[in-house]
Amino acid sequence: MRGRPTAATLADVPFLSNFERAIGLTDQYPYAEITDYLAVKRTMEKQVFETLPYFDVVNFSERAHGTALFSTGLMDTVAPPSTVFAT
């Protein structure tokens, strides 16, 4: 670990997680950017969904240690609750 360890984390509606599920649940931005891109670049779907996991916030959870408190809006159309639960 570099620097000082984090004592606690408060993630108020984390998003950019579980991209494939999110674009199936909502047409709101920022997830709509993916569908907009794929509407123009139809042959890139495989590459897009192989690349997006590098940016999925769930991949950073292994590096986090300590207490965390997460929240979500149960009717949130921008960050659907089931994508937040993945975090």
mmCIF file of N, CA and C in Angstrom:
data_model
loop_
_atom_site.group_PDB
_atom_site.id
_atom_site.type_symbol
_atom_site.label_atom_id
_atom_site.label_comp_id
_atom_site.label_asym_id
_atom_site.label_seq_id
_atom_site.Cartn_x
_atom_site.Cartn_y
_atom_site.Cartn_z
ATOM 1 N N MET A 1 0.837 -1.190 0.000
ATOM 2 C CA MET A 1 0.000 0.000 0.000
ATOM 3 C C MET A 1 0.874 1.242 0.000
ATOM 4 N N ARG A 2 0.490 2.175 -0.818
ATOM 5 C CA ARG A 2 1.177 3.457 -0.816
ATOM 6 C C ARG A 2 0.365 4.452 0.002
ATOM 7 N N GLY A 3 1.027 5.388 0.602
ATOM 8 C CA GLY A 3 0.333 6.424 1.350
ATOM 9 C C GLY A 3 -0.328 5.887 2.601
ATOM 10 N N ARG A 4 -1.281 6.629 3.081
ATOM 11 C CA ARG A 4 -1.989 6.252 4.299
ATOM 12 C C ARG A 4 -3.188 5.377 3.954
ATOM 13 N N PRO A 5 -3.468 4.375 4.761
ATOM 14 C CA PRO A 5 -4.634 3.529 4.495
ATOM 15 C C PRO A 5 -5.938 4.306 4.704
ATOM 16 N N THR A 6 -6.945 3.921 3.965
ATOM 17 C CA THR A 6 -8.259 4.551 4.080
ATOM 18 C C THR A 6 -8.982 3.980 5.289
ATOM 19 N N ALA A 7 -9.533 4.844 6.112
ATOM 20 C CA ALA A 7 -10.245 4.405 7.314
ATOM 21 C C ALA A 7 -11.639 3.899 6.964
ATOM 22 N N ALA A 8 -12.305 4.573 6.043
ATOM 23 C CA ALA A 8 -13.669 4.188 5.667
ATOM 24 C C ALA A 8 -14.003 4.781 4.307
ATOM 25 N N THR A 9 -15.011 4.195 3.676
ATOM 26 C CA THR A 9 -15.464 4.667 2.364
ATOM 27 C C THR A 9 -16.970 4.848 2.404
ATOM 28 N N LEU A 10 -17.443 5.926 1.808
ATOM 29 C CA LEU A 10 -18.869 6.151 1.628
ATOM 30 C C LEU A 10 -19.097 6.301 0.128
ATOM 31 N N ALA A 11 -19.659 5.277 -0.469
ATOM 32 C CA ALA A 11 -19.922 5.290 -1.910
ATOM 33 C C ALA A 11 -21.400 5.596 -2.119
ATOM 34 N N ASP A 12 -21.700 6.845 -2.398
ATOM 35 C CA ASP A 12 -23.085 7.261 -2.586
ATOM 36 C C ASP A 12 -23.483 6.994 -4.036
ATOM 37 N N VAL A 13 -24.215 5.945 -4.251
ATOM 38 C CA VAL A 13 -24.689 5.481 -5.549
ATOM 39 C C VAL A 13 -23.533 5.318 -6.536
ATOM 40 N N PRO A 14 -22.674 4.336 -6.293
ATOM 41 C CA PRO A 14 -21.597 4.093 -7.250
ATOM 42 C C PRO A 14 -22.182 3.622 -8.576
ATOM 43 N N PHE A 15 -21.574 4.060 -9.661
ATOM 44 C CA PHE A 15 -22.065 3.612 -10.954
ATOM 45 C C PHE A 15 -20.880 3.239 -11.835
ATOM 46 N N LEU A 16 -21.151 2.889 -13.064
ATOM 47 C CA LEU A 16 -20.179 2.345 -14.000
ATOM 48 C C LEU A 16 -19.745 0.960 -13.543
ATOM 49 N N SER A 17 -20.738 0.154 -13.269
ATOM 50 C CA SER A 17 -20.522 -1.221 -12.872
ATOM 51 C C SER A 17 -21.518 -2.098 -13.614
ATOM 52 N N ASN A 18 -21.079 -3.295 -13.981
ATOM 53 C CA ASN A 18 -21.937 -4.271 -14.654
ATOM 54 C C ASN A 18 -22.566 -3.650 -15.911
ATOM 55 N N PHE A 19 -21.712 -3.220 -16.833
ATOM 56 C CA PHE A 19 -22.131 -2.475 -18.018
ATOM 57 C C PHE A 19 -23.185 -3.199 -18.857
ATOM 58 N N GLU A 20 -22.980 -4.478 -19.106
ATOM 59 C CA GLU A 20 -23.923 -5.209 -19.958
ATOM 60 C C GLU A 20 -25.324 -5.203 -19.350
ATOM 61 N N ARG A 21 -25.413 -5.402 -18.058
ATOM 62 C CA ARG A 21 -26.725 -5.381 -17.406
ATOM 63 C C ARG A 21 -27.317 -3.974 -17.451
ATOM 64 N N ALA A 22 -26.479 -2.977 -17.192
ATOM 65 C CA ALA A 22 -26.962 -1.591 -17.149
ATOM 66 C C ALA A 22 -27.557 -1.150 -18.483
ATOM 67 N N ILE A 23 -26.910 -1.474 -19.593
ATOM 68 C CA ILE A 23 -27.460 -1.015 -20.869
ATOM 69 C C ILE A 23 -28.733 -1.773 -21.240
ATOM 70 N N GLY A 24 -28.941 -2.927 -20.622
ATOM 71 C CA GLY A 24 -30.186 -3.641 -20.827
ATOM 72 C C GLY A 24 -31.328 -3.106 -19.975
ATOM 73 N N LEU A 25 -30.983 -2.360 -18.921
ATOM 74 C CA LEU A 25 -32.002 -1.851 -17.986
ATOM 75 C C LEU A 25 -32.372 -0.395 -18.206
ATOM 76 N N THR A 26 -31.440 0.397 -18.730
ATOM 77 C CA THR A 26 -31.698 1.830 -18.826
ATOM 78 C C THR A 26 -31.216 2.389 -20.155
ATOM 79 N N ASP A 27 -31.884 3.439 -20.602
ATOM 80 C CA ASP A 27 -31.440 4.136 -21.803
ATOM 81 C C ASP A 27 -30.881 5.514 -21.446
ATOM 82 N N GLN A 28 -30.561 5.698 -20.165
ATOM 83 C CA GLN A 28 -30.019 6.959 -19.671
ATOM 84 C C GLN A 28 -28.504 7.002 -19.858
ATOM 85 N N TYR A 29 -27.991 8.232 -19.970
ATOM 86 C CA TYR A 29 -26.536 8.406 -20.020
ATOM 87 C C TYR A 29 -25.984 8.264 -18.618
ATOM 88 N N PRO A 30 -24.816 7.759 -18.437
ATOM 89 C CA PRO A 30 -23.737 7.535 -19.391
ATOM 90 C C PRO A 30 -23.823 6.203 -20.131
ATOM 91 N N TYR A 31 -24.695 5.293 -19.707
ATOM 92 C CA TYR A 31 -24.749 3.992 -20.364
ATOM 93 C C TYR A 31 -25.251 4.088 -21.797
ATOM 94 N N ALA A 32 -26.070 5.079 -22.106
ATOM 95 C CA ALA A 32 -26.571 5.252 -23.466
ATOM 96 C C ALA A 32 -25.438 5.542 -24.449
ATOM 97 N N GLU A 33 -24.322 6.048 -23.947
ATOM 98 C CA GLU A 33 -23.177 6.286 -24.836
ATOM 99 C C GLU A 33 -22.694 4.982 -25.467
ATOM 100 N N ILE A 34 -22.791 3.907 -24.723
ATOM 101 C CA ILE A 34 -22.366 2.605 -25.252
ATOM 102 C C ILE A 34 -23.290 2.186 -26.390
ATOM 103 N N THR A 35 -24.586 2.296 -26.185
ATOM 104 C CA THR A 35 -25.516 1.916 -27.245
ATOM 105 C C THR A 35 -25.425 2.868 -28.433
ATOM 106 N N ASP A 36 -25.178 4.147 -28.185
ATOM 107 C CA ASP A 36 -24.977 5.104 -29.282
ATOM 108 C C ASP A 36 -23.764 4.698 -30.115
ATOM 109 N N TYR A 37 -22.687 4.351 -29.439
ATOM 110 C CA TYR A 37 -21.452 3.945 -30.128
ATOM 111 C C TYR A 37 -21.686 2.670 -30.936
ATOM 112 N N LEU A 38 -22.345 1.697 -30.325
ATOM 113 C CA LEU A 38 -22.573 0.428 -31.014
ATOM 114 C C LEU A 38 -23.586 0.556 -32.153
ATOM 115 N N ALA A 39 -24.425 1.568 -32.120
ATOM 116 C CA ALA A 39 -25.347 1.802 -33.233
ATOM 117 C C ALA A 39 -24.586 2.199 -34.494
ATOM 118 N N VAL A 40 -23.445 2.835 -34.305
ATOM 119 C CA VAL A 40 -22.614 3.254 -35.430
ATOM 120 C C VAL A 40 -21.564 2.197 -35.756
ATOM 121 N N LYS A 41 -21.003 1.577 -34.741
ATOM 122 C CA LYS A 41 -19.923 0.590 -34.894
ATOM 123 C C LYS A 41 -20.441 -0.799 -34.544
ATOM 124 N N ARG A 42 -21.333 -1.312 -35.328
ATOM 125 C CA ARG A 42 -22.002 -2.587 -35.034
ATOM 126 C C ARG A 42 -21.046 -3.773 -34.917
ATOM 127 N N THR A 43 -19.949 -3.738 -35.618
ATOM 128 C CA THR A 43 -19.008 -4.868 -35.595
ATOM 129 C C THR A 43 -18.094 -4.837 -34.369
ATOM 130 N N MET A 44 -18.178 -3.799 -33.561
ATOM 131 C CA MET A 44 -17.279 -3.627 -32.412
ATOM 132 C C MET A 44 -17.844 -4.162 -31.105
ATOM 133 N N GLU A 45 -19.020 -4.774 -31.114
ATOM 134 C CA GLU A 45 -19.674 -5.185 -29.872
ATOM 135 C C GLU A 45 -18.791 -6.094 -29.023
ATOM 136 N N LYS A 46 -18.192 -7.093 -29.631
ATOM 137 C CA LYS A 46 -17.339 -8.017 -28.871
ATOM 138 C C LYS A 46 -16.176 -7.273 -28.220
ATOM 139 N N GLN A 47 -15.516 -6.429 -28.984
ATOM 140 C CA GLN A 47 -14.373 -5.687 -28.451
ATOM 141 C C GLN A 47 -14.803 -4.725 -27.343
ATOM 142 N N VAL A 48 -15.950 -4.077 -27.511
ATOM 143 C CA VAL A 48 -16.448 -3.143 -26.502
ATOM 144 C C VAL A 48 -16.671 -3.871 -25.179
ATOM 145 N N PHE A 49 -17.338 -5.038 -25.243
ATOM 146 C CA PHE A 49 -17.647 -5.753 -24.003
ATOM 147 C C PHE A 49 -16.457 -6.525 -23.438
ATOM 148 N N GLU A 50 -15.376 -6.632 -24.194
ATOM 149 C CA GLU A 50 -14.133 -7.159 -23.636
ATOM 150 C C GLU A 50 -13.315 -6.053 -22.985
ATOM 151 N N THR A 51 -13.503 -4.822 -23.434
ATOM 152 C CA THR A 51 -12.738 -3.681 -22.912
ATOM 153 C C THR A 51 -13.398 -3.048 -21.682
ATOM 154 N N LEU A 52 -14.709 -2.943 -21.673
ATOM 155 C CA LEU A 52 -15.411 -2.263 -20.573
ATOM 156 C C LEU A 52 -15.112 -2.821 -19.179
ATOM 157 N N PRO A 53 -14.901 -4.117 -18.999
ATOM 158 C CA PRO A 53 -14.585 -4.585 -17.640
ATOM 159 C C PRO A 53 -13.340 -3.948 -17.018
ATOM 160 N N TYR A 54 -12.443 -3.428 -17.835
ATOM 161 C CA TYR A 54 -11.269 -2.738 -17.284
ATOM 162 C C TYR A 54 -11.669 -1.470 -16.536
ATOM 163 N N PHE A 55 -12.857 -0.934 -16.842
ATOM 164 C CA PHE A 55 -13.330 0.298 -16.224
ATOM 165 C C PHE A 55 -14.436 0.056 -15.207
ATOM 166 N N ASP A 56 -14.832 -1.187 -15.039
ATOM 167 C CA ASP A 56 -15.907 -1.548 -14.113
ATOM 168 C C ASP A 56 -15.400 -1.373 -12.684
ATOM 169 N N VAL A 57 -16.112 -0.578 -11.888
ATOM 170 C CA VAL A 57 -15.652 -0.275 -10.526
ATOM 171 C C VAL A 57 -15.558 -1.510 -9.643
ATOM 172 N N VAL A 58 -16.274 -2.573 -9.988
ATOM 173 C CA VAL A 58 -16.219 -3.791 -9.179
ATOM 174 C C VAL A 58 -14.794 -4.369 -9.159
ATOM 175 N N ASN A 59 -14.013 -4.095 -10.187
ATOM 176 C CA ASN A 59 -12.651 -4.618 -10.252
ATOM 177 C C ASN A 59 -11.699 -3.941 -9.280
ATOM 178 N N PHE A 60 -12.101 -2.828 -8.728
ATOM 179 C CA PHE A 60 -11.258 -2.138 -7.748
ATOM 180 C C PHE A 60 -11.564 -2.582 -6.321
ATOM 181 N N SER A 61 -12.617 -3.350 -6.130
ATOM 182 C CA SER A 61 -13.034 -3.728 -4.780
ATOM 183 C C SER A 61 -12.032 -4.639 -4.080
ATOM 184 N N GLU A 62 -11.307 -5.447 -4.831
ATOM 185 C CA GLU A 62 -10.308 -6.318 -4.203
ATOM 186 C C GLU A 62 -9.212 -5.523 -3.517
ATOM 187 N N ARG A 63 -8.960 -4.328 -4.012
ATOM 188 C CA ARG A 63 -7.888 -3.506 -3.462
ATOM 189 C C ARG A 63 -8.336 -2.688 -2.255
ATOM 190 N N ALA A 64 -9.625 -2.675 -2.003
ATOM 191 C CA ALA A 64 -10.165 -1.870 -0.909
ATOM 192 C C ALA A 64 -10.212 -2.689 0.377
ATOM 193 N N HIS A 65 -9.798 -2.082 1.448
ATOM 194 C CA HIS A 65 -9.834 -2.707 2.764
ATOM 195 C C HIS A 65 -10.450 -1.714 3.740
ATOM 196 N N GLY A 66 -11.229 -2.197 4.659
ATOM 197 C CA GLY A 66 -11.829 -1.320 5.657
ATOM 198 C C GLY A 66 -13.336 -1.286 5.537
ATOM 199 N N THR A 67 -13.920 -0.418 6.299
ATOM 200 C CA THR A 67 -15.366 -0.278 6.371
ATOM 201 C C THR A 67 -15.876 0.508 5.165
ATOM 202 N N ALA A 68 -17.019 0.067 4.638
ATOM 203 C CA ALA A 68 -17.621 0.783 3.511
ATOM 204 C C ALA A 68 -19.130 0.848 3.693
ATOM 205 N N LEU A 69 -19.708 1.951 3.268
ATOM 206 C CA LEU A 69 -21.147 2.140 3.289
ATOM 207 C C LEU A 69 -21.567 2.536 1.875
ATOM 208 N N PHE A 70 -22.480 1.767 1.295
ATOM 209 C CA PHE A 70 -22.959 2.017 -0.051
ATOM 210 C C PHE A 70 -24.428 2.417 0.005
ATOM 211 N N SER A 71 -24.847 3.217 -0.943
ATOM 212 C CA SER A 71 -26.261 3.560 -1.035
ATOM 213 C C SER A 71 -26.694 3.467 -2.490
ATOM 214 N N THR A 72 -27.990 3.346 -2.690
ATOM 215 C CA THR A 72 -28.550 3.335 -4.037
ATOM 216 C C THR A 72 -29.983 3.832 -3.978
ATOM 217 N N GLY A 73 -30.424 4.373 -5.081
ATOM 218 C CA GLY A 73 -31.819 4.775 -5.199
ATOM 219 C C GLY A 73 -32.577 3.642 -5.868
ATOM 220 N N LEU A 74 -33.584 3.111 -5.215
ATOM 221 C CA LEU A 74 -34.254 1.921 -5.726
ATOM 222 C C LEU A 74 -35.002 2.153 -7.032
ATOM 223 N N MET A 75 -35.284 3.396 -7.379
ATOM 224 C CA MET A 75 -35.926 3.681 -8.660
ATOM 225 C C MET A 75 -35.021 4.540 -9.548
ATOM 226 N N ASP A 76 -33.735 4.462 -9.332
ATOM 227 C CA ASP A 76 -32.750 5.240 -10.075
ATOM 228 C C ASP A 76 -32.627 4.696 -11.493
ATOM 229 N N THR A 77 -32.840 5.543 -12.498
ATOM 230 C CA THR A 77 -32.723 5.098 -13.884
ATOM 231 C C THR A 77 -31.339 5.355 -14.471
ATOM 232 N N VAL A 78 -30.532 6.147 -13.782
ATOM 233 C CA VAL A 78 -29.172 6.414 -14.259
ATOM 234 C C VAL A 78 -28.206 5.344 -13.759
ATOM 235 N N ALA A 79 -28.328 4.952 -12.525
ATOM 236 C CA ALA A 79 -27.505 3.883 -11.937
ATOM 237 C C ALA A 79 -28.462 2.840 -11.369
ATOM 238 N N PRO A 80 -28.927 1.907 -12.200
ATOM 239 C CA PRO A 80 -29.891 0.919 -11.727
ATOM 240 C C PRO A 80 -29.384 0.166 -10.492
ATOM 241 N N PRO A 81 -30.251 -0.040 -9.508
ATOM 242 C CA PRO A 81 -29.840 -0.660 -8.245
ATOM 243 C C PRO A 81 -29.097 -1.986 -8.411
ATOM 244 N N SER A 82 -29.525 -2.835 -9.327
ATOM 245 C CA SER A 82 -28.856 -4.129 -9.465
ATOM 246 C C SER A 82 -27.429 -3.990 -9.949
ATOM 247 N N THR A 83 -27.071 -2.897 -10.606
ATOM 248 C CA THR A 83 -25.680 -2.692 -10.988
ATOM 249 C C THR A 83 -24.859 -2.196 -9.813
ATOM 250 N N VAL A 84 -25.504 -1.459 -8.907
ATOM 251 C CA VAL A 84 -24.821 -0.998 -7.699
ATOM 252 C C VAL A 84 -24.535 -2.174 -6.781
ATOM 253 N N PHE A 85 -25.480 -3.134 -6.712
ATOM 254 C CA PHE A 85 -25.284 -4.300 -5.864
ATOM 255 C C PHE A 85 -24.071 -5.110 -6.297
ATOM 256 N N ALA A 86 -23.717 -5.063 -7.569
ATOM 257 C CA ALA A 86 -22.541 -5.781 -8.060
ATOM 258 C C ALA A 86 -21.262 -5.243 -7.441
ATOM 259 N N THR A 87 -21.284 -3.951 -7.070
ATOM 260 C CA THR A 87 -20.118 -3.332 -6.474
ATOM 261 C C THR A 87 -19.919 -3.883 -5.093
#
